[in-house]
Amino acid sequence: MTVSIYWFRNDLRLTDNVALAAACSASDELLLIHVRSPDENMATPWGFARRGPHRQRFRDQALAELRREMASRGGTLLVLDGPPQQVLPMVAQQIGASRIFCESIAAPEEMAQVAGLREAGLDVHDTWQSSLLSPADLPFEIAALPEVFTAFRQAVERAGVAPRPASPAPARLPPPPPRLPLLLESGPQPAPPCADPALDGSEMSALAHVTRYFDSSAPQSYKQTRNRLLGADYSTGLSCWLAVGALSPRTVFHALKAHEARFGANESTYWIWFELLWRDFFRFWSLKHGVRLFGARGLGQQPPPGHDPQAFARWRAGQTGHGFVDAGLRELAATGTLSNRMRQVVASYLIHELACDWRAGAAWFESCLIDYDVCSNHGNWLYIAGRGADPRQGRWFNPDKQAAEHDPDGSYRALWADPHVEPVP
Ligand code: FAD
């Protein structure tokens, strides 16, 4: 009798969950667990909670639905609070589990959690599954990953590397062990209100969004619309579900291919693949460089950044005095979402105009964004700071020029105008 634990991390889904499928086929009894680490609720050194209310709500929605789906397939999902390195060995001992299955994540804290479980004597089977392309299919070893995105993309495309097929959701799950652990189970918390209730973190919503988006003609004009700031479907809107793992990038890829077969492939549909490759690039890049990406200097040779706490506090509150930048920061704080273009504008403003530490901005994004993803977030911040994968030594976005180009009639600024300030005409 093999009793195992499946530990859900950033893979809150059934469809195309290779690590979960491996656990199912190797276990007679399987306990499904998600652990909320207290690290998530810690205050950051910059003075705010690490996981803000929008992110909490989104993840809790994903968990609530996953729990229902598991129950309908004969499984039991427990949501426990505590450090995974302590909680999981205790549960394993109580239920007599010999093995833990989970996905692997290319970030120092997450890798330390797995190392901690192994030190506690557990047999951990971690499977890489969060990228579109499998590391084993790349035409180079991770240690030889090109440092620049274009070289990575060209090497992948030249070698014709294609994503593997997505696997279906398991119809049945092994039953849970008869004696469940005596730990206090907390379950998802009541969700705080959200500015956009349509953004629900569950796998069901993710798959419904994929179907609706790729059944529409929106992908045909993605490249022309992707830099917009307002409206529906100007970009795919998939990142939030990819981040909690309610959706796998391979599911997205196969929906994109089906769309191309029906509507035709063009530069816009190619660009969705192109952007998904950026996501992969930052994942592999994190695997290659590890903890170095989290230091003040990143991969750069420049001196560490300075910091101005007052300017940072005004930036966070959307009160820098620059209407366009402030509109973006208010949207972020109010909704937990922000377009790619506005992320670039506000990040550039913090780093290059306010001379603040890029890590403070990255931490604020971590707290707010429902699509927060450690690899994509750090990769992009480092890129703009010129301390990462940028051959041009940093990206400066002129905020006046950006406002004129992307918000010519001021409607974005008007929407997010401070109610205490005269609205922009
Ligand atoms: P689309 O434009 O439709 O792109 C399709 C998919 O490609 C996205 O869902 C995403 O998975 C991927 N993608 C697109 N652009 C990028 C990019 N620049 N880097 C990596 N992947 C990309 N994205 C996150 O998912 N999580 C983050 O924490 C995050 N932090 C960011 C921080 C900064 C400073 C910047 C400039 C960008 C950040 N991004 C992050 C990347 C990008 O802004 C979002 O992925 C995108 O806005 C999500 O909207 P979408 O799904 O409609 O994207």
Short mmCIF file of C-alpha atoms in Angstrom, two decimals, residues 180-326:
data_model
loop_
_atom_site.label_atom_id
_atom_site.label_comp_id
_atom_site.label_asym_id
_atom_site.label_seq_id
_atom_site.Cartn_x
_atom_site.Cartn_y
_atom_site.Cartn_z
CA LEU A 180 -6.85 12.25 8.10
CA PRO A 181 -4.25 14.34 9.99
CA LEU A 182 -5.21 15.96 13.26
CA LEU A 183 -4.02 19.36 12.10
CA LEU A 184 -6.32 22.34 12.16
CA GLU A 185 -7.58 22.82 8.65
CA SER A 186 -8.31 26.39 7.76
CA GLY A 187 -9.71 26.35 4.22
CA PRO A 188 -9.88 29.32 1.91
CA GLN A 189 -10.63 32.62 3.65
CA PRO A 190 -13.73 34.67 2.84
CA ALA A 191 -12.80 36.70 -0.22
CA PRO A 192 -12.54 40.49 0.06
CA PRO A 193 -14.48 42.49 -2.53
CA CYS A 194 -12.82 42.98 -5.89
CA ALA A 195 -13.13 45.76 -8.43
CA ASP A 196 -13.73 43.22 -11.20
CA PRO A 197 -15.77 40.24 -9.98
CA ALA A 198 -15.40 38.64 -13.44
CA LEU A 199 -11.78 37.91 -12.51
CA ASP A 200 -12.27 34.70 -10.59
CA GLY A 201 -9.17 32.59 -9.85
CA SER A 202 -10.67 29.17 -10.53
CA GLU A 203 -9.61 26.69 -13.22
CA MET A 204 -13.18 26.71 -14.53
CA SER A 205 -13.02 30.48 -15.12
CA ALA A 206 -9.58 30.15 -16.68
CA LEU A 207 -10.74 27.53 -19.19
CA ALA A 208 -13.91 29.50 -19.94
CA HIS A 209 -11.78 32.58 -20.62
CA VAL A 210 -9.44 30.62 -22.93
CA THR A 211 -12.43 29.30 -24.90
CA ARG A 212 -14.10 32.69 -25.17
CA TYR A 213 -10.92 34.58 -26.12
CA PHE A 214 -9.65 32.11 -28.72
CA ASP A 215 -13.14 31.59 -30.20
CA SER A 216 -13.25 35.34 -30.86
CA SER A 217 -11.36 37.33 -33.48
CA ALA A 218 -9.42 39.25 -30.77
CA PRO A 219 -6.16 37.24 -31.21
CA GLN A 220 -6.13 38.31 -34.88
CA SER A 221 -5.31 41.88 -33.83
CA TYR A 222 -3.38 41.21 -30.59
CA LYS A 223 -0.18 42.86 -31.83
CA GLN A 224 -2.01 46.11 -32.65
CA THR A 225 -4.02 46.24 -29.42
CA ARG A 226 -1.66 44.77 -26.80
CA ASN A 227 -0.35 48.16 -25.63
CA ARG A 228 -3.77 49.60 -24.88
CA LEU A 229 -4.67 50.60 -21.35
CA LEU A 230 -8.46 50.31 -21.34
CA GLY A 231 -11.16 47.95 -22.56
CA ALA A 232 -11.64 44.20 -22.85
CA ASP A 233 -9.46 41.73 -24.77
CA TYR A 234 -6.77 44.21 -25.83
CA SER A 235 -4.42 41.48 -24.62
CA THR A 236 -5.07 37.84 -23.75
CA GLY A 237 -5.70 38.50 -20.01
CA LEU A 238 -4.31 35.05 -19.17
CA SER A 239 -1.45 35.90 -16.83
CA CYS A 240 -3.47 35.77 -13.58
CA TRP A 241 -4.52 32.14 -14.11
CA LEU A 242 -1.07 31.18 -15.36
CA ALA A 243 0.37 32.65 -12.15
CA VAL A 244 -1.71 30.59 -9.71
CA GLY A 245 -1.45 27.62 -12.05
CA ALA A 246 -5.20 27.39 -12.68
CA LEU A 247 -4.10 27.24 -16.33
CA SER A 248 -1.11 25.64 -18.00
CA PRO A 249 0.75 27.47 -20.79
CA ARG A 250 0.45 24.36 -22.96
CA THR A 251 -3.34 24.54 -22.75
CA VAL A 252 -3.04 28.14 -23.97
CA PHE A 253 -0.69 27.13 -26.77
CA HIS A 254 -3.00 24.42 -28.09
CA ALA A 255 -5.97 26.82 -27.98
CA LEU A 256 -3.86 29.31 -29.95
CA LYS A 257 -3.07 26.64 -32.58
CA ALA A 258 -6.78 25.73 -32.84
CA HIS A 259 -7.57 29.43 -33.29
CA GLU A 260 -4.98 29.69 -36.09
CA ALA A 261 -6.42 26.63 -37.83
CA ARG A 262 -9.85 28.25 -37.79
CA PHE A 263 -9.14 31.96 -38.33
CA GLY A 264 -5.65 31.87 -39.89
CA ALA A 265 -2.19 32.54 -38.48
CA ASN A 266 -0.83 36.08 -38.72
CA GLU A 267 1.69 38.37 -37.05
CA SER A 268 -0.64 38.88 -34.08
CA THR A 269 -1.16 35.19 -33.36
CA TYR A 270 2.61 34.70 -33.68
CA TRP A 271 3.07 37.48 -31.12
CA ILE A 272 1.10 35.58 -28.48
CA TRP A 273 3.60 32.72 -28.84
CA PHE A 274 6.39 35.33 -28.72
CA GLU A 275 5.13 36.71 -25.40
CA LEU A 276 4.68 33.23 -23.93
CA LEU A 277 8.32 32.65 -24.83
CA TRP A 278 9.25 35.71 -22.73
CA ARG A 279 7.54 33.99 -19.81
CA ASP A 280 9.55 30.83 -20.43
CA PHE A 281 12.75 32.80 -20.86
CA PHE A 282 12.40 34.36 -17.39
CA ARG A 283 11.69 30.94 -15.87
CA PHE A 284 14.78 29.34 -17.40
CA TRP A 285 16.80 32.46 -16.58
CA SER A 286 15.78 32.10 -12.91
CA LEU A 287 16.84 28.47 -13.01
CA LYS A 288 20.21 29.55 -14.38
CA HIS A 289 20.96 32.48 -12.06
CA GLY A 290 19.05 31.60 -8.88
CA VAL A 291 19.55 33.78 -5.84
CA ARG A 292 21.72 36.34 -7.67
CA LEU A 293 18.56 37.80 -9.23
CA PHE A 294 17.32 38.89 -5.83
CA GLY A 295 20.30 40.97 -4.74
CA ALA A 296 20.26 44.76 -5.12
CA ARG A 297 22.70 44.69 -8.04
CA GLY A 298 21.01 41.85 -9.90
CA LEU A 299 23.39 40.65 -12.59
CA GLY A 300 24.75 44.15 -13.21
CA GLN A 301 28.16 45.53 -12.38
CA GLN A 302 26.80 48.96 -11.38
CA PRO A 303 26.80 50.07 -7.72
CA PRO A 304 23.69 49.09 -5.72
CA PRO A 305 20.68 51.39 -6.23
CA GLY A 306 19.88 54.23 -3.83
CA HIS A 307 16.45 54.65 -2.26
CA ASP A 308 14.16 57.48 -1.17
CA PRO A 309 11.47 56.16 1.22
CA GLN A 310 9.28 59.30 0.95
CA ALA A 311 9.32 59.25 -2.83
CA PHE A 312 8.55 55.52 -2.75
CA ALA A 313 5.59 56.08 -0.39
CA ARG A 314 4.20 58.74 -2.76
CA TRP A 315 4.72 56.42 -5.73
CA ARG A 316 2.85 53.59 -4.02
CA ALA A 317 -0.04 55.88 -3.15
CA GLY A 318 -0.28 57.19 -6.72
CA GLN A 319 0.77 60.67 -5.63
CA THR A 320 3.96 61.37 -7.52
CA GLY A 321 2.38 64.41 -9.17
CA HIS A 322 2.65 62.90 -12.66
CA GLY A 323 -0.96 62.25 -13.71
CA PHE A 324 -0.26 59.35 -16.04
CA VAL A 325 2.04 57.50 -13.63
CA ASP A 326 -0.36 58.12 -10.74
#
